[in-house]
Coordinates of C-alpha atoms in Angstrom, one line a residue:
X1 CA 76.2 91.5 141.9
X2 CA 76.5 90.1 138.4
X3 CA 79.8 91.9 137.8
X4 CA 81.3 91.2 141.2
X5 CA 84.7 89.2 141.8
X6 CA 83.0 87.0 144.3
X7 CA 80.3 85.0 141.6
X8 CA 83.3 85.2 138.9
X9 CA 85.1 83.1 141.4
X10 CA 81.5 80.7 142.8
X11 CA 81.2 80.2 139.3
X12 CA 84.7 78.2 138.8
X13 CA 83.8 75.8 141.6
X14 CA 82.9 72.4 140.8
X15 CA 80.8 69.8 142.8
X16 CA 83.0 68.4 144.9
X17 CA 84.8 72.0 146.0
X18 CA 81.2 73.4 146.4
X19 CA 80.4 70.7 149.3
X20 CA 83.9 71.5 150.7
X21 CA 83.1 75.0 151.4
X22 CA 79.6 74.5 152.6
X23 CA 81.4 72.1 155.4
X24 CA 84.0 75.2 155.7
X25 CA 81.2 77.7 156.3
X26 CA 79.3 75.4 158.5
X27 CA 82.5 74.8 161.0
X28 CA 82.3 77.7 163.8
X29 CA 86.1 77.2 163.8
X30 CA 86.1 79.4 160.2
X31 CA 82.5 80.9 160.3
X32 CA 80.1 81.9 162.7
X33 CA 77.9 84.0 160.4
X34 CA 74.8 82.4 159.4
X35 CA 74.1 85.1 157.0
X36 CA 77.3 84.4 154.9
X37 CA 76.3 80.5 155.0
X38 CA 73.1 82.1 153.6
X39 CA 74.2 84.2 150.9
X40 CA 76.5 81.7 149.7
X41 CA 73.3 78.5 149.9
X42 CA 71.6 81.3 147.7
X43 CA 73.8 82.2 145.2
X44 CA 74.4 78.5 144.5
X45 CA 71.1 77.1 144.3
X46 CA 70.0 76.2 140.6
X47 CA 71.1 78.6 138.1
X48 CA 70.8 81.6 140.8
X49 CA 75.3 82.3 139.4
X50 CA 73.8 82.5 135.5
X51 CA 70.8 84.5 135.2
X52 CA 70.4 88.2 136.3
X53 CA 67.8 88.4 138.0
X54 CA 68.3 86.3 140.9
X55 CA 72.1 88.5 141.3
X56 CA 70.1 91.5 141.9
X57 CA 71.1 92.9 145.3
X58 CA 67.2 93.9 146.3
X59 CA 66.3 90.1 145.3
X60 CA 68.9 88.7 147.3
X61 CA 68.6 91.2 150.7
X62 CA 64.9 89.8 150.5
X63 CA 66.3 86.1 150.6
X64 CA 69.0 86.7 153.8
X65 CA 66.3 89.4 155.6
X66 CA 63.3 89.1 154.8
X67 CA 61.5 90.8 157.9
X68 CA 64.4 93.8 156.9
X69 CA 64.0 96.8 155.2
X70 CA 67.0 97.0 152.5
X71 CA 70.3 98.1 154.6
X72 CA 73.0 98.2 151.3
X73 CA 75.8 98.6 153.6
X74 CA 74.6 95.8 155.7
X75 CA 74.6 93.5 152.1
X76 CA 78.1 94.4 151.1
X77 CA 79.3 93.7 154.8
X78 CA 77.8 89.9 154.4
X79 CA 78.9 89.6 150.7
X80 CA 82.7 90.5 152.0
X81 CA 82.6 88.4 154.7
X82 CA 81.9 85.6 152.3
X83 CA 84.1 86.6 150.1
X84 CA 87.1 86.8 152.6
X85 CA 86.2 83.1 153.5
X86 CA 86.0 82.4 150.2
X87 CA 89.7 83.1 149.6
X88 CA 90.7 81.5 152.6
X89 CA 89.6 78.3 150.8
X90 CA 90.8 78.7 147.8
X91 CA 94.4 79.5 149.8
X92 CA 93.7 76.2 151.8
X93 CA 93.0 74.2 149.0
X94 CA 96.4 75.4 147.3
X95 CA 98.6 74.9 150.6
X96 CA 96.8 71.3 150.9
X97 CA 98.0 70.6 147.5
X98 CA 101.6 71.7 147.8
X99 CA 103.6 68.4 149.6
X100 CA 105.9 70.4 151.6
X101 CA 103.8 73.6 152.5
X102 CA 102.5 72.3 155.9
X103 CA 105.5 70.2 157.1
X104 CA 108.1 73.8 156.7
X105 CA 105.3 75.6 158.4
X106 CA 104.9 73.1 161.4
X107 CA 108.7 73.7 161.5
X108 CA 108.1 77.1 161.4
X109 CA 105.6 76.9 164.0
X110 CA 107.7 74.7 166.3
X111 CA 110.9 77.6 165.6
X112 CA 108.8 80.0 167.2
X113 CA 107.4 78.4 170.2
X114 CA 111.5 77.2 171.2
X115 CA 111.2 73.2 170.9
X116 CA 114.1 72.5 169.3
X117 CA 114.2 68.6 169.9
X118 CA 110.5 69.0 168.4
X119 CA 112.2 71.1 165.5
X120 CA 115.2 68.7 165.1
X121 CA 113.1 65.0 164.5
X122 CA 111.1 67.0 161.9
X123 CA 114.0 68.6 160.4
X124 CA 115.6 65.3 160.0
X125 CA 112.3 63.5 158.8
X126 CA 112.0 66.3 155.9
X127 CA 115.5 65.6 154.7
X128 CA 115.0 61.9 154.5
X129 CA 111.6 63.0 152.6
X130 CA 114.1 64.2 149.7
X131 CA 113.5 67.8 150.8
X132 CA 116.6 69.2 150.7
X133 CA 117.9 67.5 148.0
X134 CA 118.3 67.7 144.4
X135 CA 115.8 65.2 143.1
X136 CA 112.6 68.9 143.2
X137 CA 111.1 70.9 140.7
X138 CA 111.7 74.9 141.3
X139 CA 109.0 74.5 144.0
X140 CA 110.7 71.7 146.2
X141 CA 113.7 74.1 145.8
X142 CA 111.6 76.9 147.4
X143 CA 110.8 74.7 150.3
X144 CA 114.4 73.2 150.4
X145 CA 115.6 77.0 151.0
X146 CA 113.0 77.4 153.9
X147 CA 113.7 74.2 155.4
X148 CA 117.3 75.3 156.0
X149 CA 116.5 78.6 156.3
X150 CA 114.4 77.7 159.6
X151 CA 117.3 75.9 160.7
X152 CA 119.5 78.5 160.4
X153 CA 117.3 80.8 162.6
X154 CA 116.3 78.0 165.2
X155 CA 120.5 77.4 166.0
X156 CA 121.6 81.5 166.2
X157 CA 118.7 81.9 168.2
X158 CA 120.4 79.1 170.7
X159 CA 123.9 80.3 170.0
X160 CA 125.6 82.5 167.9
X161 CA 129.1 81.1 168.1
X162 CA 128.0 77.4 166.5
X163 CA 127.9 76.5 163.0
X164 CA 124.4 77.9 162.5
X165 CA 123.9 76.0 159.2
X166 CA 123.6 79.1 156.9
X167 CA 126.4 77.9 154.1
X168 CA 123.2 75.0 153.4
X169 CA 120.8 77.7 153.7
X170 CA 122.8 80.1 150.9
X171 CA 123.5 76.9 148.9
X172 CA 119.9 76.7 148.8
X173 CA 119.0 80.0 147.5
X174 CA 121.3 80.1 145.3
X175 CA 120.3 76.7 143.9
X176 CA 116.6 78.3 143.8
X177 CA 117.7 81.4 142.3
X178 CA 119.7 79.7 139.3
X179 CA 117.1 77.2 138.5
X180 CA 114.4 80.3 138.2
X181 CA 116.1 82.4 136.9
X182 CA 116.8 79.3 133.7
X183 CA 113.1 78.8 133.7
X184 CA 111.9 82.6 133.4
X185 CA 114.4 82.9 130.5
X186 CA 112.5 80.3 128.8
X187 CA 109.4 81.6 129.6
X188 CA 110.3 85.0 128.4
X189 CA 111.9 83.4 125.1
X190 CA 108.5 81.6 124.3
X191 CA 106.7 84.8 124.9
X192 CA 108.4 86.8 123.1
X193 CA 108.5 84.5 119.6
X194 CA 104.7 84.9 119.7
X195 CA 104.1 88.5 121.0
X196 CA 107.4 90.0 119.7
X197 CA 108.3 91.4 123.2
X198 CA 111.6 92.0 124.9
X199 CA 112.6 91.2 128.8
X200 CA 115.5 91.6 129.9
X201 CA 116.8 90.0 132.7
X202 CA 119.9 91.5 135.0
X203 CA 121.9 88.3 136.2
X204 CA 120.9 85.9 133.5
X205 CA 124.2 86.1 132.1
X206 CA 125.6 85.3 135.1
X207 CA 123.9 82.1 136.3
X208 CA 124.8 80.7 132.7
X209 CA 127.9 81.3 133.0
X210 CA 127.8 79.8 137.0
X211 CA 126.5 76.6 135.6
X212 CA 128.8 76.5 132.6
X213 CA 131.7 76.7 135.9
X214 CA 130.2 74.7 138.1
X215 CA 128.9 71.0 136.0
X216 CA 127.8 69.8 139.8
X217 CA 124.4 72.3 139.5
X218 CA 123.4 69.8 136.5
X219 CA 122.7 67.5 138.8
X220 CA 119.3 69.6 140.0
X221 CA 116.5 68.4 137.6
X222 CA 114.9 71.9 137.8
X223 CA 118.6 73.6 136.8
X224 CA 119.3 71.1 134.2
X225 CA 116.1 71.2 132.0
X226 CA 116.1 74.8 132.0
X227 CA 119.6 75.4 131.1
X228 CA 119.7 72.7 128.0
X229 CA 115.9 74.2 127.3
X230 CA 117.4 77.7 127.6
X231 CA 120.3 77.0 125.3
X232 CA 117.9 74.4 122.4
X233 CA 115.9 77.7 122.3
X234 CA 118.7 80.3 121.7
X235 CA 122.3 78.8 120.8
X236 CA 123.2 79.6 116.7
X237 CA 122.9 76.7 114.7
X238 CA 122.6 73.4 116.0
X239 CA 122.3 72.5 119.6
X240 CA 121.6 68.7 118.7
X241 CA 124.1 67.6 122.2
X242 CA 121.8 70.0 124.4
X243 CA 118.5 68.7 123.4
X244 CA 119.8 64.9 123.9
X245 CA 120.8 66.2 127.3
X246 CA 117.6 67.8 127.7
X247 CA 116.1 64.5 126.8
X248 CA 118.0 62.2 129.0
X249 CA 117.1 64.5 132.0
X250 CA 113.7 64.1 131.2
X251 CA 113.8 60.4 131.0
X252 CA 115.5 60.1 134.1
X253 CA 113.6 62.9 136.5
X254 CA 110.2 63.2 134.9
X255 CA 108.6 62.1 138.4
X256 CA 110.1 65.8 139.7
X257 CA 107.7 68.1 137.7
X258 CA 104.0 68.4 137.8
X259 CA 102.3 67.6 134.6
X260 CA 101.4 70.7 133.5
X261 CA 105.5 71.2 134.1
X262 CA 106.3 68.0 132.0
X263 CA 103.7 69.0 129.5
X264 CA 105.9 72.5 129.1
X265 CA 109.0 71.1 129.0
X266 CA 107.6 68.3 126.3
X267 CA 106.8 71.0 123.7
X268 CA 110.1 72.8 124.1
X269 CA 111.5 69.3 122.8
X270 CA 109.2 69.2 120.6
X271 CA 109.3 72.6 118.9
X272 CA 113.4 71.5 118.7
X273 CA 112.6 68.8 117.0
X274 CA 110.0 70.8 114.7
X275 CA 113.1 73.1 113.6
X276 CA 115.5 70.8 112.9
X277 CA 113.0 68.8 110.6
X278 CA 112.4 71.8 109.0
X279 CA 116.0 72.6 108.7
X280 CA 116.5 69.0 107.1
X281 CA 117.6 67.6 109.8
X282 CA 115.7 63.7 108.8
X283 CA 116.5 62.0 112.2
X284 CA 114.3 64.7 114.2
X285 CA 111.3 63.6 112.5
X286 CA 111.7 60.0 114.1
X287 CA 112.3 62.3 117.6
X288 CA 109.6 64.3 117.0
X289 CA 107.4 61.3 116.9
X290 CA 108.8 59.7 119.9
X291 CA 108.0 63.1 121.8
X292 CA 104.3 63.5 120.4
X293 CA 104.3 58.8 121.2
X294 CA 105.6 59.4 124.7
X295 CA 103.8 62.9 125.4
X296 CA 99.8 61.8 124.2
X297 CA 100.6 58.3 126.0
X298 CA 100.7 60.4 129.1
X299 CA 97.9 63.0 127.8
X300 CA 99.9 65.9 128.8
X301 CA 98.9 67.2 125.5
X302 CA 95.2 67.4 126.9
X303 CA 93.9 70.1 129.4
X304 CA 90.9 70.0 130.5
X305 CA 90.0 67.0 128.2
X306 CA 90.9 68.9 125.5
X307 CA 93.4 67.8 122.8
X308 CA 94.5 70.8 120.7
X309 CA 93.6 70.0 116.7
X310 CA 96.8 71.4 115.6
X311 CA 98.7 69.3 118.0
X312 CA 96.8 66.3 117.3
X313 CA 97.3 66.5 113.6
X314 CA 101.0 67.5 113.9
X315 CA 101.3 64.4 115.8
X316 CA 99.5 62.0 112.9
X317 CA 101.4 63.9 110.0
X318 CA 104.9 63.8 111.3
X319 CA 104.3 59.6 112.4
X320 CA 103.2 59.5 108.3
X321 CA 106.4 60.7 107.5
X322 CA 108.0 57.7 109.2
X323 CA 105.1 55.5 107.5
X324 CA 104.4 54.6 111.5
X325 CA 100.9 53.3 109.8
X326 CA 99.8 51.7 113.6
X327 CA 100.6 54.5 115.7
X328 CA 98.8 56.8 113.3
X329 CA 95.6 54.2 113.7
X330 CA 95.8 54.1 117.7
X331 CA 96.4 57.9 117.6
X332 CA 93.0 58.3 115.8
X333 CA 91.1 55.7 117.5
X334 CA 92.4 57.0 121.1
X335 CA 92.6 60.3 120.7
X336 CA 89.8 62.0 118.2
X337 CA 87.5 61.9 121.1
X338 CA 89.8 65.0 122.7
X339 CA 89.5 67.1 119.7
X340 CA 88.3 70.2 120.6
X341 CA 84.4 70.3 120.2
X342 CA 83.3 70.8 116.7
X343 CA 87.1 70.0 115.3
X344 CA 86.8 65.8 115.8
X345 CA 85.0 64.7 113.0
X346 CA 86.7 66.8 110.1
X347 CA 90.3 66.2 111.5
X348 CA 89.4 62.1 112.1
X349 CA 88.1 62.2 108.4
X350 CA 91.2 64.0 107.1
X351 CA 93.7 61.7 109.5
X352 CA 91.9 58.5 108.3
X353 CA 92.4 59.7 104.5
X354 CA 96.1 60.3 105.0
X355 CA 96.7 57.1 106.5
X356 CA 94.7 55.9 103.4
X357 CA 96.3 57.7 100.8
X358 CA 100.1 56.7 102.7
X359 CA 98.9 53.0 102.0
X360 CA 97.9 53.7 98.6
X361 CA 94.2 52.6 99.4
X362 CA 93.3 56.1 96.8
X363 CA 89.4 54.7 97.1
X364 CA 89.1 55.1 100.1
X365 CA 91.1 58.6 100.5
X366 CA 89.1 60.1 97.8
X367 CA 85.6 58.9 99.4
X368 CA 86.7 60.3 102.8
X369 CA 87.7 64.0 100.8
X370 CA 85.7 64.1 98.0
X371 CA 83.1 65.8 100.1
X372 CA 84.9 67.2 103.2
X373 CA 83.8 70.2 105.0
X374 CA 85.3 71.9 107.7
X375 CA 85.5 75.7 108.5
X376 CA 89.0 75.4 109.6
X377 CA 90.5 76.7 106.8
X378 CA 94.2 75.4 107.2
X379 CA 92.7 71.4 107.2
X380 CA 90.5 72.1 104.0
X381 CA 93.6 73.0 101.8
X382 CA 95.4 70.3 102.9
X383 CA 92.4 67.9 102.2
X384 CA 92.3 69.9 98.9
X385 CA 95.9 69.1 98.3
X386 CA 95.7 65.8 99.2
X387 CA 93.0 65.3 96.8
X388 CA 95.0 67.1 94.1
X389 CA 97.9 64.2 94.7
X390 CA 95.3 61.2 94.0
X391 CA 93.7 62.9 90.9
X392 CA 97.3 63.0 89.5
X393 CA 98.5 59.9 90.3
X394 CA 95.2 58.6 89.0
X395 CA 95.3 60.4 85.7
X396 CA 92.1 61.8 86.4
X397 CA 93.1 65.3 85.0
X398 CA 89.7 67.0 84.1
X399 CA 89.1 66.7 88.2
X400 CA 92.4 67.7 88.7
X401 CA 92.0 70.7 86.6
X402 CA 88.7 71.8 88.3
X403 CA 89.9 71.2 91.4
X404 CA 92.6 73.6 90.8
X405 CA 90.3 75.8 90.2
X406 CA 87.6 76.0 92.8
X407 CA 90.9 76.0 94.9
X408 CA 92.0 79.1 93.8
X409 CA 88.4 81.0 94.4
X410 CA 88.0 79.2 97.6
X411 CA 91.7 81.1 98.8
X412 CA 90.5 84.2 97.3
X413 CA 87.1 84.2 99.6
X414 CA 89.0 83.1 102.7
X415 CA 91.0 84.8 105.0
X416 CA 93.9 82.7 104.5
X417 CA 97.2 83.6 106.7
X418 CA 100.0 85.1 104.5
X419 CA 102.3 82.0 105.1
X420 CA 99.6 79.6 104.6
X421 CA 98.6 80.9 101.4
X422 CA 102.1 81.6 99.9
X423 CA 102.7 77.4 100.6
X424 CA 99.0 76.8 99.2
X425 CA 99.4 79.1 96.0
X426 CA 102.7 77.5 95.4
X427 CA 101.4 74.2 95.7
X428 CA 98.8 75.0 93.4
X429 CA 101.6 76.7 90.8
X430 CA 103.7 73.7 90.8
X431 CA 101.0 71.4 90.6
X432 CA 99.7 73.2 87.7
X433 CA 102.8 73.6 85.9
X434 CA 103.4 69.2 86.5
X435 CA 100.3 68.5 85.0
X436 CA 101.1 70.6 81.6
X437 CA 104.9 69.2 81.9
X438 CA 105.5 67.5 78.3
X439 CA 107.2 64.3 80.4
X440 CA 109.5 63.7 76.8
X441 CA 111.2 66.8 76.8
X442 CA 114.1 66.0 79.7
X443 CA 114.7 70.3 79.1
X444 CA 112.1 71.3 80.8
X445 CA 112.2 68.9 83.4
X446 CA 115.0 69.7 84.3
X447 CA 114.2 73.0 84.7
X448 CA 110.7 72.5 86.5
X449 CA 113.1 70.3 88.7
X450 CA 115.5 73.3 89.6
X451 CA 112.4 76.1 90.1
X452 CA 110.8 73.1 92.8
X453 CA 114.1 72.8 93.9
X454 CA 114.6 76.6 94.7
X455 CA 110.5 77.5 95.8
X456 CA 109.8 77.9 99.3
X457 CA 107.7 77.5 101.3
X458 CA 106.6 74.5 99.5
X459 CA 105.7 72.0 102.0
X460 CA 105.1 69.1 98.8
X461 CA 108.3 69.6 97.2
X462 CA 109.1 65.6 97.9
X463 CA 106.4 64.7 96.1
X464 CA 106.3 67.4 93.4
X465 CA 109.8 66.3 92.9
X466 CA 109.1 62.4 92.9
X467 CA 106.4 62.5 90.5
X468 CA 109.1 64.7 88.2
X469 CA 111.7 62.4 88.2
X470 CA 109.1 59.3 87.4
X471 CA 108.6 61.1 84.4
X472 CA 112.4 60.4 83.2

């Protein structure tokens, strides 16, 4: 059985959802096989899920029968029956979850069995709810479309020569179909940056151009984010007035969406933000660090109580930039302890040593990076580079120099990432070139000046190019 769907499926159960099902499988009303109860006792007793052994059908047939000689096809029938409950459970546990699930299917339920004063008072109740209305995610819209669709169907089936309701129930859809159609075109458009795949979609065209002649649909949550996400993501050259749209939507209907929703829609701000800083754009950095403020305050940056260590140092080295010295020092203190496991301590010490160098406290920096170690190899040569930056400025050039160095073997042993090692060798280059820079002759610092000027990716042009012109 160690292979089988159902103990991939026992083993993602926690405490609490493993007490739930023993009450399901102990109500008559779902189960009224002991032998299922049984199997499923077994399977999670101790560590019976993790080791071999005890998943071996022989062992278990023993456990369920032991006065039985081993039927096989007797087994399988109680392992499928437990199975089968098993995803009615997990279906439960979904529908329980959703807000509006039950309530549409009571009205479905109520439909059906011809009660339509029944129908009507819960009809009515639902609307006031907000179902119905603008104020859902894509999900609320799904329900809205039932709701009306079920009203539709109660009135024709009373009489077909009454307004029957179906204009709300094709507003509805179409309202559904817009605002997911907008959010599978960002999907796609994030999917296919990072796996360099193509969708296409048939109508998307189409609904853009609907919303672009119909402003009203902008005033659905789950049709607005999408289409100013949708347009951040794909417009040529700026789409500053989209994202501050984006943004305001966001501020005002951030109760609509889940968290894991708000958490998506975060990082497509965010990654806005990221391009426009890094197409010069200096009042993005100052939004980018209201995003990564706003988004960690709510921890939608951590799943599962786990904080991403790229996310949590893009966060701490984009506030640096704006010299936001007390939100760096809350971040660090508050969040480290999310770091994914085996990532906290190296990217606290390097955080802590930023913040140290930004304040000019070199001292400390140096004694937090003289002897940091961390097999992420991205955060070593930026400790590295930070380091190089407080030899200079503190004329300690024989360090410098062998830093430089050991730098250079330690990228040639490493599997460094072409990018990353074209911005680290050019760091290296330019630092290399400063340092033997005769500051007297204004010729070549001019010139050293223009080649800075000109070199990408060089993520320390600033301060190659301030420590330049302190030379003149």
């Amino acid at each position: 059985m160690k292979n089988s769907a159902i103990v991939a499926v026992l083993k993602t159960l926690d405490k609490k959802e493993c007490r739930e099902f023993h009450k399901w499988l102990s109500s008559p009303f779902f189960n009224q096989r002991q032998d299922v109860l049984d199997l499923f006792q077994y399977l999670m007793a101790a560590n019976h899920l993790e080791e071999d052994k005890f998943l071996e059908k022989e062992r278990i047939y023993r456990k369920l029968f032991p006065k039985e000689s081993y039927d096989d096809a007797k087994l399988r029938q109680t392992i499928h029956f437990l199975h089968r409950q098993l995803e009615h459970f997990l279906a439960f546990k979904e529908i329980e979850n959703d807000e509006y699930a039950y309530p549409v299917a009571y009205l479905k339920s109520l439909r059906k069995r011809k009660v339509p004063s029944v129908f009507q008072k819960k009809f009515n109740a639902l609307k006031r709810s907000g179902l119905g209305g603008k104020a859902l995610d894509s999900n609320g819209l799904k329900h809205s479309f039932a709701l009306y669709d079920e009203n539709s169907s109660l009135l024709v089936g009373i009489s077909r020569t009454k307004d029957i309701g179906l204009q709300d129930s094709i507003n509805a859809f179409d309202t559904l179909f817009i605002a997911e159609q907008l959010k599978h075109a960002c999907d796609a458009f994030s999917h296919q940056q990072v796996f360099k795949t193509q969708y296409k979609s048939k109508f998307l065209d189409q609904v853009i151009q609907t919303v672009e002649s119909d402003p009203a649909l902008l005033e659905y949550p789950a049709v607005a984010i999408y289409y100013y996400g949708y347009l951040i993501r794909t417009q040529a050259g700026d789409a500053d007035e989209h994202y501050f749209a984006l943004k305001s939507t966001l501020q005002q209907h951030a109760q609509v969406f889940s968290e894991t929703e708000q958490r998506d829609i975060y990082l497509m701000a965010l990654n806005y933000c990221i391009q426009r800083m890094n197409r010069g754009a200096a009042p993005f950095v100052r939004e980018a660090v209201e995003v990564f403020r706003d988004a960690f305050e709510r921890q939608f940056f951590i799943e599962n109580g786990i904080l991403s260590r790229r996310t949590y140092l893009n966060a701490i080295l984009i506030a640096l930039r704006l010299k936001e010295f007390d939100w760096v020092q809350h971040a660090i203190e508050s969040y480290t302890t999310y770091v994914e496991p085996g990532y906290g301590e190296a990217f606290s010490s390097f955080s802590q040593a930023k913040l140290a160098f930004e304040l000019q406290d070199y001292d400390r920096a140096q004694r937090l990076l003289v002897h940091f170690e961390s097999t992420d190899i991205l955060i070593t040569l930026m400790a590295r580079t930070t380091l190089l930056k407080i030899f200079y400025e503190e004329d300690e050039y024989d360090a410098l120099d062998s830093l430089l160095e050991s730098t250079k073997v330690y990228m040639k042993r490493k599997d460094v990432l072409s990018y990353h090692r074209e911005v680290f060798q050019n760091i290296l280059r330019y630092t290399g070139k400063l340092v033997r820079l005769n500051p007297y002759d204004k010729k070549k610092r001019g010139a050293l000046r223009t080649e800075v000027e000109q070199a990408t990716p060089l993520t320390e042009r600033p301060w190659l190019l301030e420590q330049i012109d302190k030379m003149g």
